[in-house]
Amino acid sequence: MNEPKTSNDPDKTSKKKERVIQKPIPPSNVTTAYLILRGALAAVVGCPIGGEETTPSLMQPSYIKDGYPSGKFSVGLGKKQGTACALQIPEDAQGQEWLYDAIESAANDIVNQNIDLNMFVMDREVAIDKFTNAILDQSQLKVPKKPTEDDLNLKLVYIPNVILGVPPGPVLASTGMIGGKIVLEREGCNVTAGRKSRKCDIVLKFKIELDESNDVAATDAIVQDNVNLDDISIGFQVLLSSDIRMDQGKTLHETVMEANRRRLEEEAIAAANALKIDDTLNSEKETSSDMVVNAFEVSGKIDYSKLVENFGSKVIDPELLARIERLTVGRGTVPYLHRFLRREIFFSHRDMVKICECLENNQPFYLYTGRGPSSGAMHLGHLVPFLFTQWLQQAFQCPLVIQMTDDEKFLFKGTYDEENGDNLDYFAQLTIENAKDIIACGFDPDKTFLFSDLDYVGTMYPTIVRIWKAVTTNTVNGIFGFDGSSNIGKVAFPAIQAAPSFPSSFPTVLGRTQEVANMACLIPCAIDQDPYFRMTRDVAHKLVPKSHPLNGKPALIHSKFFPPLQGAEGKMSSSNENSAVFLTDTAEQIERKIKEHAFSGGQDTKKLQLELGANLEVDVSYQWLRFFMEDDEELDKIGKDYSTGTGEYWSTGAVKAKLVEVLLDIVGEHQKRREKITDDTVREWMKERCIL
Ligand code: TRP
């Protein structure tokens, strides 16, 4: 073993100005242990030799300490979080302890295998070109102004898992010759990783615990003449890749990933809680009901006051209703408040008061709603938000944008098979068919812009990118319940539904002026869409000028669900043919569906019905009449008769007959309007044009 010695090379002294740091030469076992550890580190974290961002390692001089040969060095693994390596460098103390364990164990494997160390010399430029300067030892970093032959050649060593520059001084001929066990001294080790750190650095402090019976004769490695890199058998290519190259690294990787998964789960839950997104599913389970309301599922008996409480929205109280009435009916734009408002079908809101203020102050705003075209056949339930939006547009005399999320439906329900490919085009076609039903609701063609995401998303892209930047995957996962197995489009999609909430998504349709940038947005929707807009409201301030009256937050007005025929619980679905009345149904079909399938809240026998009357809450025919019959007095009378088993509407049969009459009228009128709407009409409505 070589004694440590100080360089007294006269040549070096003469270049003192350039080489400020004069370090003592470490003993050969310390240098060798350093090289072994450097290799073990690269193998365990999966760092390519010469990864672009890896920085040269720096050996610090403290070579014999408390009788142990020892050393300390640092390696940079790239910007933030160790971007230069495959392993996600652990941020927490426990993870870092695992990392030290793995490197230590990998290093001692290399020691125990007693691998020959091949030193060779390579032209500096060629070597750096091939491996980048990450292979350099700190001592080799700078080339003096007047370089010698030595400076222009690099002394390198091939050690398992890396090729490295050799620091000044001798290196042992094989790894086993260090004569003991490499131990990482934890209190001197350090890992910089984490969200706040700009760079990922690892400092390793080590010592060699020498074996007592160390009889391996130590000799120094000599520089080999003709080392051909292609001969370095164990996969030279591997060294250039960021593969994790030793078992210790693979195990560590799995452990770290598992811990990360657990941490992310916890964070997702925390993020959801922070946004007050109560996972109604869970909270409801505790309180015995099985109500489920989220963006993808609505089932069970819906407790709307609970929902408002959980979601953190506000119920529309009589005072607000009166104010809306003053600002609409009072201004003569509509004859009366929409029945959906009179009957608490649109029942909840966010910032509706601010929209009233906009109206009072003559500040312009626009309406935004949408539809995911999942089937060609729309049913009555689908009409609810559009009928109401049409009324709002007339009442407020304002522009309206309607988003068709064909992209969403493909991402969530699309299919792919080897034979026929995917069905994205199918959803694009549904957009056109559904658009006809939407247009038939009677919007103002000069003030309405209808768009398909697949078609229009480019114009919204700057807005979408800003939303992506502002929302974390954890937040989206927390709100929508996605996880690592969800396709990446699903995770990205909420920003696309959020984007139309901002006027910046409509540079042509609304314009690019400062006044437009300050336009507020009101979204009528069923309450299950609220999660999208809670997310939107959370980041909204980042997307509008400071002067925006709602700080960018879209206002919302929420509806209850239109109940399916089978029972007044949950939402209607187009997948069960008999649970819905479709807009394409014939008079006979409608009559049959109501008579055969509408769930009755009436009593089982005439006698009981006359005695007790019907339960209106669960009676679908009565509930549907609340949605579609305009006349309050008549509805009142039906309710009274039916619930008491008296008068003209004492029986289920009479109520059903009335409902059929009402529906035939509504559906018939709708069909007449729709017939006139062609593909060309749809194209007109979807043309990017100013609707102010
Ligand atoms: N996601 C909605 C659906 O599946 C469609 C939609 C997009 C929407 N943007 C909207 C609904 C805005 C209401 C408001 O039907």
XYZ file of C-alpha atoms and ligand atoms in Angstrom:
707
model
C 0.000 0.000 0.000
C 1.266 3.441 -0.834
C 1.871 6.095 1.728
C 0.102 9.356 1.235
C 2.422 11.841 -0.247
C 2.307 15.413 -1.267
C 3.075 16.409 -4.740
C 6.290 18.320 -5.041
C 6.474 18.131 -8.744
C 8.299 21.358 -9.721
C 6.193 21.554 -12.847
C 3.017 21.875 -10.830
C 4.450 24.488 -8.510
C 5.232 26.646 -11.460
C 1.560 26.627 -12.500
C 0.440 27.622 -9.082
C -1.643 30.524 -10.319
C -3.882 28.237 -12.278
C -4.082 25.360 -9.857
C -5.059 27.019 -6.693
C -5.964 23.899 -4.770
C -3.013 21.794 -3.879
C -4.298 18.587 -2.429
C -2.392 15.823 -0.738
C -2.318 12.629 -2.731
C -4.642 10.041 -1.171
C -3.461 6.521 -0.409
C -4.252 4.022 -3.150
C -6.927 2.185 -1.159
C -8.819 5.420 -0.539
C -8.678 6.344 -4.228
C -9.762 2.842 -5.148
C -12.647 2.845 -2.658
C -13.706 6.194 -4.064
C -13.736 4.803 -7.592
C -15.648 1.718 -6.473
C -18.248 3.820 -4.673
C -18.579 6.105 -7.638
C -19.301 3.052 -9.800
C -21.697 1.591 -7.253
C -23.538 4.893 -7.074
C -23.906 5.074 -10.853
C -25.172 1.492 -10.926
C -27.666 1.945 -8.121
C -29.222 5.215 -9.248
C -29.033 4.312 -12.926
C -26.884 7.165 -14.001
C -25.213 7.028 -17.390
C -21.537 7.713 -17.354
C -21.435 11.173 -18.624
C -25.117 11.907 -18.370
C -25.513 15.435 -19.634
C -26.286 16.745 -16.220
C -23.961 14.672 -14.099
C -21.179 16.764 -12.707
C -17.625 15.628 -12.059
C -17.145 14.111 -8.665
C -14.991 15.868 -6.186
C -12.778 14.019 -3.732
C -12.083 15.944 -0.606
C -8.842 15.516 1.237
C -9.120 13.749 4.613
C -7.577 10.407 3.976
C -6.767 8.907 7.284
C -9.156 9.542 10.108
C -9.224 7.878 13.500
C -6.894 5.274 12.065
C -9.216 4.399 9.191
C -8.457 5.143 5.574
C -11.341 7.423 4.687
C -12.632 9.925 2.180
C -15.526 12.060 1.135
C -16.763 13.072 -2.291
C -19.760 14.600 -3.980
C -21.528 13.972 -7.273
C -24.140 16.108 -8.977
C -27.015 14.148 -10.493
C -28.620 16.866 -12.496
C -31.066 19.611 -11.924
C -33.962 19.034 -9.578
C -34.728 15.564 -8.333
C -31.822 13.857 -10.032
C -32.981 14.248 -13.588
C -29.770 12.630 -14.787
C -30.620 9.214 -13.411
C -33.286 6.547 -13.527
C -33.990 6.299 -9.829
C -36.236 8.859 -8.308
C -33.880 10.139 -5.665
C -35.680 9.879 -2.329
C -36.545 13.134 -0.632
C -37.109 11.790 2.833
C -34.655 10.562 5.445
C -35.899 6.990 5.309
C -35.494 6.804 1.543
C -32.027 8.279 1.747
C -31.037 5.701 4.331
C -32.165 3.008 1.858
C -30.043 4.688 -0.803
C -26.894 4.610 1.370
C -27.555 0.964 2.251
C -27.878 0.052 -1.405
C -24.717 1.887 -2.491
C -22.726 0.430 0.384
C -23.859 -3.084 -0.378
C -23.211 -2.669 -4.112
C -19.719 -1.289 -3.427
C -18.807 -4.225 -1.219
C -20.033 -6.657 -3.870
C -17.523 -5.042 -6.203
C -14.826 -5.349 -3.551
C -15.614 -9.003 -2.883
C -15.500 -9.893 -6.558
C -11.905 -8.635 -6.627
C -12.250 -7.195 -10.103
C -9.174 -6.086 -12.035
C -8.925 -2.387 -12.600
C -7.864 -1.349 -16.064
C -6.338 2.060 -16.380
C -5.912 3.570 -19.773
C -5.130 6.871 -21.351
C -7.338 8.576 -23.876
C -7.155 11.779 -25.795
C -9.001 14.327 -23.663
C -11.202 15.683 -26.399
C -12.148 12.282 -27.731
C -13.010 11.052 -24.237
C -15.127 14.074 -23.326
C -16.821 13.933 -26.651
C -17.694 10.319 -26.022
C -18.643 10.468 -22.352
C -19.064 14.213 -21.546
C -17.020 15.761 -18.810
C -18.986 13.980 -16.113
C -16.347 11.261 -16.129
C -13.684 13.689 -15.017
C -12.219 13.762 -11.625
C -12.271 17.273 -10.268
C -8.508 17.381 -10.614
C -8.867 16.894 -14.368
C -11.473 19.549 -14.864
C -9.343 22.453 -15.882
C -6.813 22.482 -18.631
C -3.971 24.873 -17.950
C -3.469 27.696 -20.400
C -0.283 26.088 -21.539
C -1.210 22.431 -21.420
C 1.365 19.703 -21.338
C 1.039 16.405 -23.121
C -0.362 14.961 -19.867
C -3.066 17.565 -19.635
C -4.268 16.733 -23.119
C -4.538 13.068 -22.286
C -6.865 11.739 -19.649
C -5.994 8.933 -17.337
C -9.174 6.885 -17.024
C -10.116 3.696 -15.281
C -12.760 1.211 -16.199
C -14.342 0.025 -13.019
C -17.567 -1.933 -12.868
C -20.402 0.315 -13.943
C -18.430 3.398 -14.859
C -15.480 4.805 -16.645
C -13.931 7.492 -14.522
C -11.099 9.929 -14.508
C -8.350 8.879 -12.145
C -7.418 11.346 -9.438
C -3.743 12.036 -8.829
C -1.943 9.179 -7.144
C -1.925 5.431 -7.365
C -4.889 3.069 -7.790
C -4.890 -0.579 -6.742
C -4.675 -3.310 -9.361
C -7.924 -4.961 -8.241
C -10.883 -4.073 -6.080
C -10.280 -6.741 -3.417
C -6.920 -5.231 -2.570
C -8.442 -2.445 -0.518
C -8.283 -5.072 2.205
C -11.529 -4.486 4.021
C -15.080 -3.376 3.956
C -16.328 -0.035 2.672
C -18.586 1.673 5.190
C -20.600 4.810 4.494
C -20.449 7.136 7.464
C -24.024 8.269 7.599
C -23.548 11.428 9.594
C -21.236 12.725 6.869
C -23.432 11.661 3.952
C -25.978 13.943 2.437
C -28.549 13.909 -0.349
C -30.014 17.088 -1.729
C -33.277 16.251 -3.439
C -36.754 17.549 -3.261
C -39.096 20.089 -4.659
C -37.321 23.099 -3.290
C -33.783 22.130 -4.244
C -32.448 23.370 -7.531
C -29.941 20.593 -7.966
C -29.625 17.030 -6.849
C -26.284 16.408 -5.160
C -25.063 13.382 -3.285
C -22.219 13.558 -0.802
C -20.785 10.266 0.369
C -18.399 9.962 3.280
C -16.747 6.600 3.631
C -14.115 4.677 5.505
C -12.498 1.332 4.983
C -12.755 -1.065 7.894
C -9.649 -3.114 7.291
C -9.795 -6.872 7.743
C -7.514 -8.039 10.537
C -6.248 -10.964 8.548
C -5.535 -9.009 5.462
C -2.971 -10.936 3.543
C -3.843 -9.874 0.035
C -0.731 -8.344 -1.427
C -1.590 -4.897 -2.719
C -0.092 -3.777 -5.971
C -0.802 -0.722 -7.996
C -2.680 -0.850 -11.240
C -0.670 0.066 -14.235
C -1.772 1.971 -17.251
C -2.615 -0.435 -20.050
C -1.516 0.496 -23.476
C -4.079 -0.639 -25.927
C -7.399 -0.632 -24.194
C -10.058 -0.863 -26.786
C -13.354 0.356 -25.439
C -15.214 -2.088 -27.598
C -13.468 -4.861 -25.708
C -14.949 -3.811 -22.420
C -17.168 -6.771 -22.488
C -19.932 -6.198 -19.998
C -21.905 -3.957 -22.199
C -20.276 -0.642 -22.799
C -23.612 0.568 -24.125
C -25.202 -0.094 -20.769
C -22.863 2.428 -19.244
C -24.155 5.085 -21.552
C -27.767 4.376 -20.712
C -29.569 5.354 -17.572
C -30.262 1.762 -16.619
C -30.106 0.647 -13.065
C -27.266 -1.810 -13.290
C -26.992 -3.740 -10.018
C -29.504 -5.754 -8.007
C -29.229 -3.436 -5.029
C -30.390 -0.622 -7.291
C -33.312 -2.596 -8.636
C -34.561 -3.477 -5.167
C -34.078 0.099 -4.051
C -35.987 1.358 -7.065
C -38.956 -0.812 -6.209
C -38.909 0.182 -2.567
C -38.705 3.871 -3.438
C -41.475 3.599 -6.026
C -43.715 1.830 -3.565
C -43.064 4.498 -0.928
C -43.736 7.222 -3.507
C -47.001 5.603 -4.470
C -48.066 5.614 -0.866
C -46.979 9.223 -0.421
C -48.810 10.315 -3.575
C -51.952 8.615 -2.387
C -51.751 10.479 0.882
C -51.081 13.736 -0.943
C -54.004 13.163 -3.281
C -56.306 12.705 -0.338
C -54.880 15.787 1.320
C -55.236 17.806 -1.896
C -58.847 16.744 -2.249
C -59.558 17.639 1.354
C -57.876 20.986 0.964
C -60.184 21.766 -1.930
C -63.075 20.722 0.250
C -63.893 18.050 -2.214
C -65.647 15.730 -0.075
C -65.655 12.387 -1.634
C -69.370 12.076 -1.181
C -69.086 8.398 -1.805
C -67.074 7.850 1.357
C -68.779 10.287 3.619
C -72.143 8.998 2.584
C -71.225 5.430 3.293
C -70.832 6.347 6.912
C -74.241 7.923 7.026
C -75.925 4.789 5.654
C -77.306 6.127 2.358
C -75.611 4.963 -0.814
C -75.662 8.241 -2.731
C -72.863 8.610 -5.244
C -72.360 11.881 -7.091
C -69.216 12.599 -9.003
C -68.338 13.588 -12.518
C -68.745 10.024 -13.758
C -71.390 8.418 -11.650
C -74.671 9.412 -10.134
C -76.629 6.825 -8.206
C -78.530 6.158 -5.031
C -80.980 8.461 -3.378
C -79.664 11.972 -3.805
C -79.716 14.187 -0.760
C -79.329 17.582 -2.375
C -78.893 19.617 0.768
C -76.129 17.242 1.798
C -74.581 17.686 -1.627
C -74.581 21.453 -1.349
C -73.011 21.146 2.046
C -70.359 18.711 0.840
C -69.537 20.606 -2.321
C -69.521 23.950 -0.565
C -71.903 25.674 -2.967
C -74.917 27.754 -1.882
C -78.630 27.107 -2.261
C -80.555 29.640 -4.275
C -82.558 31.414 -1.576
C -85.755 33.438 -2.102
C -83.817 36.694 -1.899
C -81.498 35.722 -4.748
C -84.446 34.442 -6.719
C -86.219 37.759 -6.345
C -83.080 39.597 -7.437
C -82.780 37.410 -10.546
C -86.451 38.030 -11.256
C -85.956 41.822 -11.032
C -83.018 41.643 -13.424
C -84.805 39.512 -16.004
C -88.581 39.632 -15.844
C -88.261 43.158 -14.433
C -86.320 44.237 -17.509
C -88.855 42.672 -19.821
C -86.525 40.167 -21.480
C -88.580 37.144 -20.385
C -92.230 36.867 -19.304
C -91.599 34.944 -16.067
C -88.933 33.092 -14.102
C -88.173 29.729 -15.633
C -90.087 26.861 -14.033
C -86.718 25.239 -13.205
C -86.027 28.203 -10.937
C -89.550 28.428 -9.550
C -89.426 24.731 -8.636
C -85.897 24.541 -7.274
C -84.726 22.294 -10.076
C -81.848 24.699 -10.550
C -81.255 24.975 -6.840
C -77.604 25.690 -6.066
C -75.003 28.212 -7.191
C -71.571 29.728 -6.807
C -71.129 33.486 -7.139
C -74.526 34.044 -8.741
C -74.712 37.213 -6.648
C -71.668 38.551 -8.482
C -73.385 37.855 -11.791
C -76.337 39.892 -10.570
C -73.888 42.684 -9.767
C -72.473 42.474 -13.291
C -76.011 42.864 -14.623
C -76.655 45.821 -12.352
C -73.377 47.492 -13.325
C -73.725 46.726 -17.002
C -70.595 44.616 -17.009
C -70.713 42.051 -19.789
C -70.527 38.314 -19.121
C -71.135 35.161 -21.129
C -72.713 31.771 -20.602
C -70.870 28.489 -21.005
C -72.318 25.007 -21.011
C -71.540 21.743 -22.724
C -72.304 18.194 -23.543
C -70.319 14.992 -23.796
C -71.781 13.256 -26.846
C -71.910 9.652 -25.716
C -74.816 8.479 -27.788
C -76.625 9.642 -30.884
C -79.913 9.563 -29.058
C -80.411 12.318 -26.549
C -83.100 11.896 -23.955
C -85.315 14.307 -22.055
C -82.850 14.587 -19.183
C -80.227 15.932 -21.584
C -82.534 18.764 -22.556
C -82.791 20.144 -19.034
C -79.571 22.208 -18.936
C -80.013 23.371 -22.530
C -83.627 24.486 -22.078
C -82.539 26.439 -19.055
C -79.472 27.870 -20.774
C -81.675 29.030 -23.631
C -83.853 30.842 -21.115
C -80.806 32.412 -19.438
C -79.500 33.614 -22.782
C -82.789 35.277 -23.536
C -83.173 36.623 -20.021
C -79.656 38.088 -19.869
C -79.281 38.850 -23.587
C -75.761 37.506 -23.506
C -73.392 35.426 -25.631
C -73.200 31.683 -25.100
C -70.547 29.091 -25.866
C -71.364 25.385 -25.948
C -68.581 22.823 -25.699
C -69.000 19.366 -27.213
C -66.527 17.109 -25.445
C -66.155 14.399 -28.061
C -62.548 14.065 -26.862
C -63.746 13.336 -23.330
C -66.154 10.631 -24.399
C -63.482 8.938 -26.488
C -60.957 9.059 -23.639
C -63.459 7.626 -21.163
C -65.581 5.341 -23.321
C -63.732 4.921 -26.594
C -62.616 1.544 -27.834
C -59.749 0.148 -29.840
C -59.421 -3.177 -31.534
C -56.691 -4.551 -33.730
C -59.033 -5.166 -36.596
C -61.014 -1.934 -36.842
C -58.842 0.552 -34.998
C -60.431 3.041 -32.640
C -63.761 4.837 -32.686
C -62.688 8.449 -32.290
C -64.463 9.380 -35.510
C -67.663 7.937 -34.127
C -67.629 10.446 -31.255
C -66.842 13.272 -33.663
C -69.935 12.269 -35.661
C -72.062 12.153 -32.506
C -71.113 15.768 -31.914
C -72.867 16.722 -35.149
C -75.975 14.671 -34.348
C -76.227 15.992 -30.780
C -75.587 19.522 -31.976
C -78.844 19.335 -33.935
C -80.813 18.519 -30.784
C -79.056 21.335 -28.961
C -79.675 23.888 -31.691
C -83.353 22.840 -31.678
C -83.602 24.251 -28.139
C -83.920 27.690 -29.664
C -80.720 29.583 -28.917
C -79.970 32.919 -30.531
C -77.878 32.052 -33.615
C -76.115 35.422 -33.557
C -75.058 35.028 -29.958
C -74.201 31.334 -29.788
C -70.997 29.516 -30.639
C -71.046 25.745 -30.629
C -67.734 23.923 -30.821
C -66.290 20.427 -30.823
C -63.113 20.006 -28.795
C -61.559 17.867 -31.516
C -62.036 20.730 -33.886
C -61.551 23.877 -31.796
C -59.012 22.897 -29.141
C -56.141 24.613 -30.916
C -57.569 28.062 -30.300
C -57.986 27.272 -26.616
C -54.520 25.780 -26.353
C -52.708 28.677 -24.667
C -55.442 28.731 -22.014
C -55.281 24.969 -21.607
C -51.510 25.024 -21.183
C -51.813 27.659 -18.455
C -54.361 25.528 -16.626
C -52.158 22.430 -16.955
C -49.315 24.376 -15.453
C -51.444 25.466 -12.500
C -53.004 22.118 -11.533
C -51.101 19.126 -10.193
C -51.771 15.513 -11.048
C -52.408 14.916 -7.361
C -55.204 17.445 -7.354
C -56.821 15.968 -10.449
C -56.459 12.445 -9.102
C -57.917 13.552 -5.799
C -60.929 15.212 -7.405
C -61.690 12.696 -10.134
C -60.292 9.515 -8.666
C -57.753 8.837 -11.399
C -54.567 6.946 -10.650
C -51.424 5.800 -12.369
C -53.372 3.345 -14.491
C -55.607 6.038 -16.047
C -54.753 6.984 -19.603
C -52.962 10.318 -19.682
C -55.741 11.957 -21.665
C -58.127 11.521 -18.747
C -55.743 13.301 -16.444
C -55.268 16.108 -18.956
C -58.944 16.459 -19.811
C -60.242 18.504 -16.854
C -58.206 21.465 -18.127
C -60.020 21.208 -21.451
C -63.401 21.415 -19.785
C -62.071 24.265 -17.638
C -60.705 26.331 -20.535
C -64.001 27.727 -21.933
C -64.557 29.366 -18.525
C -62.020 31.981 -19.610
C -62.557 34.547 -22.355
C -58.995 33.940 -23.525
C -60.313 30.724 -25.108
C -62.382 32.791 -27.545
C -60.147 35.385 -29.199
C -62.320 35.557 -32.305
C -65.679 34.590 -30.871
C -65.561 37.100 -28.010
C -62.545 39.175 -28.994
C -59.225 40.161 -27.540
C -60.003 43.494 -25.912
C -59.380 44.352 -22.273
C -63.124 44.479 -21.735
C -63.460 40.932 -23.036
C -60.568 39.735 -20.871
C -62.597 40.971 -17.906
C -65.792 39.206 -18.925
C -67.266 36.992 -16.259
C -68.579 33.545 -17.111
C -71.705 31.800 -15.838
C -71.997 28.042 -16.212
C -75.395 26.343 -16.004
C -74.882 22.614 -15.444
C -76.065 19.581 -13.543
C -74.439 19.424 -10.135
C -72.280 16.430 -11.068
C -70.147 18.749 -13.234
C -69.220 20.872 -10.240
C -65.895 19.102 -9.548
C -64.509 20.359 -12.867
C -65.324 23.899 -11.942
C -64.118 23.733 -8.361
C -60.776 22.869 -9.880
C -61.176 25.706 -12.380
C -62.106 28.271 -9.747
C -59.088 27.320 -7.702
C -56.596 28.412 -10.351
C -58.746 30.999 -12.130
C -56.879 34.062 -10.859
C -53.866 32.954 -12.882
C -55.767 33.274 -16.155
C -57.312 36.725 -16.118
C -56.266 40.333 -15.535
C -56.298 41.554 -11.942
C -59.292 43.734 -12.755
C -61.585 40.773 -13.500
C -64.769 41.177 -11.399
C -64.738 37.548 -10.190
C -61.002 37.125 -10.156
C -61.457 34.793 -13.094
C -63.703 32.388 -11.212
C -66.609 31.146 -13.324
C -69.970 31.476 -11.576
C -72.165 28.381 -11.542
C -75.800 27.525 -11.349
C -76.523 23.853 -10.636
C -79.464 21.629 -11.416
C -80.761 18.526 -9.788
C -80.933 15.369 -11.872
C -83.826 14.393 -14.041
C -84.987 11.064 -12.581
C -85.081 7.858 -14.637
C -88.415 6.229 -15.362
C -87.799 3.362 -12.964
C -87.532 5.509 -9.916
C -86.820 8.995 -8.765
C -83.350 8.116 -7.617
C -80.172 8.972 -9.460
C -79.809 10.158 -13.012
C -81.293 8.886 -16.235
C -78.995 6.962 -18.518
C -79.112 6.387 -22.223
C -77.746 2.885 -21.858
C -81.014 1.513 -20.497
C -83.515 1.922 -23.300
C -86.525 1.757 -20.967
C -85.193 4.169 -18.389
C -85.498 7.152 -20.681
C -87.702 8.893 -23.182
C -85.588 9.711 -26.175
C -86.058 12.767 -28.307
C -86.493 10.447 -31.269
C -89.209 8.315 -29.666
C -92.573 8.097 -31.439
C -95.829 9.007 -29.737
C -96.611 5.305 -29.268
C -93.224 4.595 -27.720
C -93.590 7.494 -25.316
C -97.039 6.455 -24.258
C -95.961 2.836 -23.756
C -92.848 3.765 -21.776
C -94.754 6.021 -19.411
C -97.634 3.622 -18.904
C -95.462 0.540 -18.460
C -92.311 1.830 -16.838
C -92.855 5.072 -14.962
C -92.457 4.228 -11.309
C -95.627 4.959 -9.380
C -95.871 6.452 -5.939
C -99.540 5.525 -5.819
C -101.037 2.862 -3.567
C -101.463 -0.768 -4.605
C -105.251 -0.765 -4.589
C -107.897 1.752 -5.509
C -109.251 1.558 -1.994
C -105.893 2.430 -0.426
C -105.206 5.139 -2.993
C -108.510 6.830 -2.230
C -107.706 6.549 1.447
C -104.019 7.507 1.572
C -103.112 9.156 -1.744
C -99.778 8.873 -3.572
C -96.239 9.591 -2.455
C -95.262 12.449 -4.814
C -91.578 12.315 -3.870
C -91.046 8.942 -5.503
C -93.680 9.170 -8.221
C -91.822 9.596 -11.501
C -94.809 10.860 -13.511
C -95.413 13.654 -11.035
C -91.694 14.473 -10.855
C -91.464 14.658 -14.632
C -94.461 16.972 -14.695
C -92.565 19.271 -12.351
C -89.799 19.461 -14.972
C -91.990 19.903 -18.021
C -95.406 21.289 -17.216
C -95.410 25.060 -17.325
C -98.670 25.822 -15.535
C -98.071 26.175 -11.793
C -101.743 26.123 -10.863
C -102.454 22.952 -12.746
C -99.366 21.267 -11.324
C -100.509 22.287 -7.888
C -103.896 20.801 -8.453
C -102.412 17.549 -9.748
C -100.180 17.355 -6.696
C -103.042 17.954 -4.296
C -105.455 15.532 -5.990
C -102.919 12.790 -6.415
C -101.382 12.964 -2.964
C -104.799 12.838 -1.312
C -106.515 10.405 -3.655
C -109.248 12.872 -4.521
C -110.496 14.890 -7.514
C -109.690 14.628 -11.199
C -106.116 13.408 -10.684
C -106.715 10.973 -7.846
C -105.066 8.037 -9.713
C -101.722 7.161 -11.238
C -103.499 6.514 -14.520
C -104.828 10.064 -14.700
C -101.438 11.592 -13.853
C -99.674 9.407 -16.415
C -102.186 10.389 -19.066
C -101.487 14.047 -18.325
C -97.745 13.475 -18.501
C -98.046 11.715 -21.857
C -99.968 14.691 -23.159
C -97.337 17.146 -21.970
C -94.443 15.077 -23.311
C -95.989 14.462 -26.699
C -96.320 18.167 -27.070
C -92.741 18.932 -26.039
C -91.111 16.068 -27.936
C -93.306 16.686 -30.992
C -92.317 20.349 -31.123
C -88.684 19.433 -30.636
C -88.780 16.918 -33.461
C -90.339 19.479 -35.788
C -87.593 21.990 -35.079
C -84.866 19.381 -35.341
C -86.030 18.086 -38.716
C -85.154 21.409 -40.289
C -81.604 21.357 -38.983
C -79.090 20.004 -41.477
C -75.360 19.338 -41.318
C -74.936 22.726 -42.968
C -76.890 24.424 -40.178
C -74.570 22.797 -37.654
C -71.555 24.048 -39.579
C -72.938 27.592 -39.408
C -73.312 27.401 -35.633
C -69.818 25.973 -35.309
C -68.170 28.639 -37.418
C -65.646 30.705 -35.483
C -67.196 34.173 -35.598
C -67.887 37.068 -33.282
C -71.015 36.551 -31.173
C -70.876 39.698 -29.070
N -68.516 16.845 -19.214
C -69.837 17.170 -19.666
C -70.586 15.871 -20.012
O -70.029 14.808 -19.943
C -69.816 18.067 -20.866
C -69.433 19.483 -20.561
C -68.318 20.121 -21.023
C -70.157 20.413 -19.772
N -68.286 21.378 -20.579
C -69.398 21.616 -19.824
C -71.377 20.363 -19.072
C -69.829 22.744 -19.140
C -71.787 21.498 -18.401
C -71.039 22.684 -18.442
O -71.716 15.921 -20.355
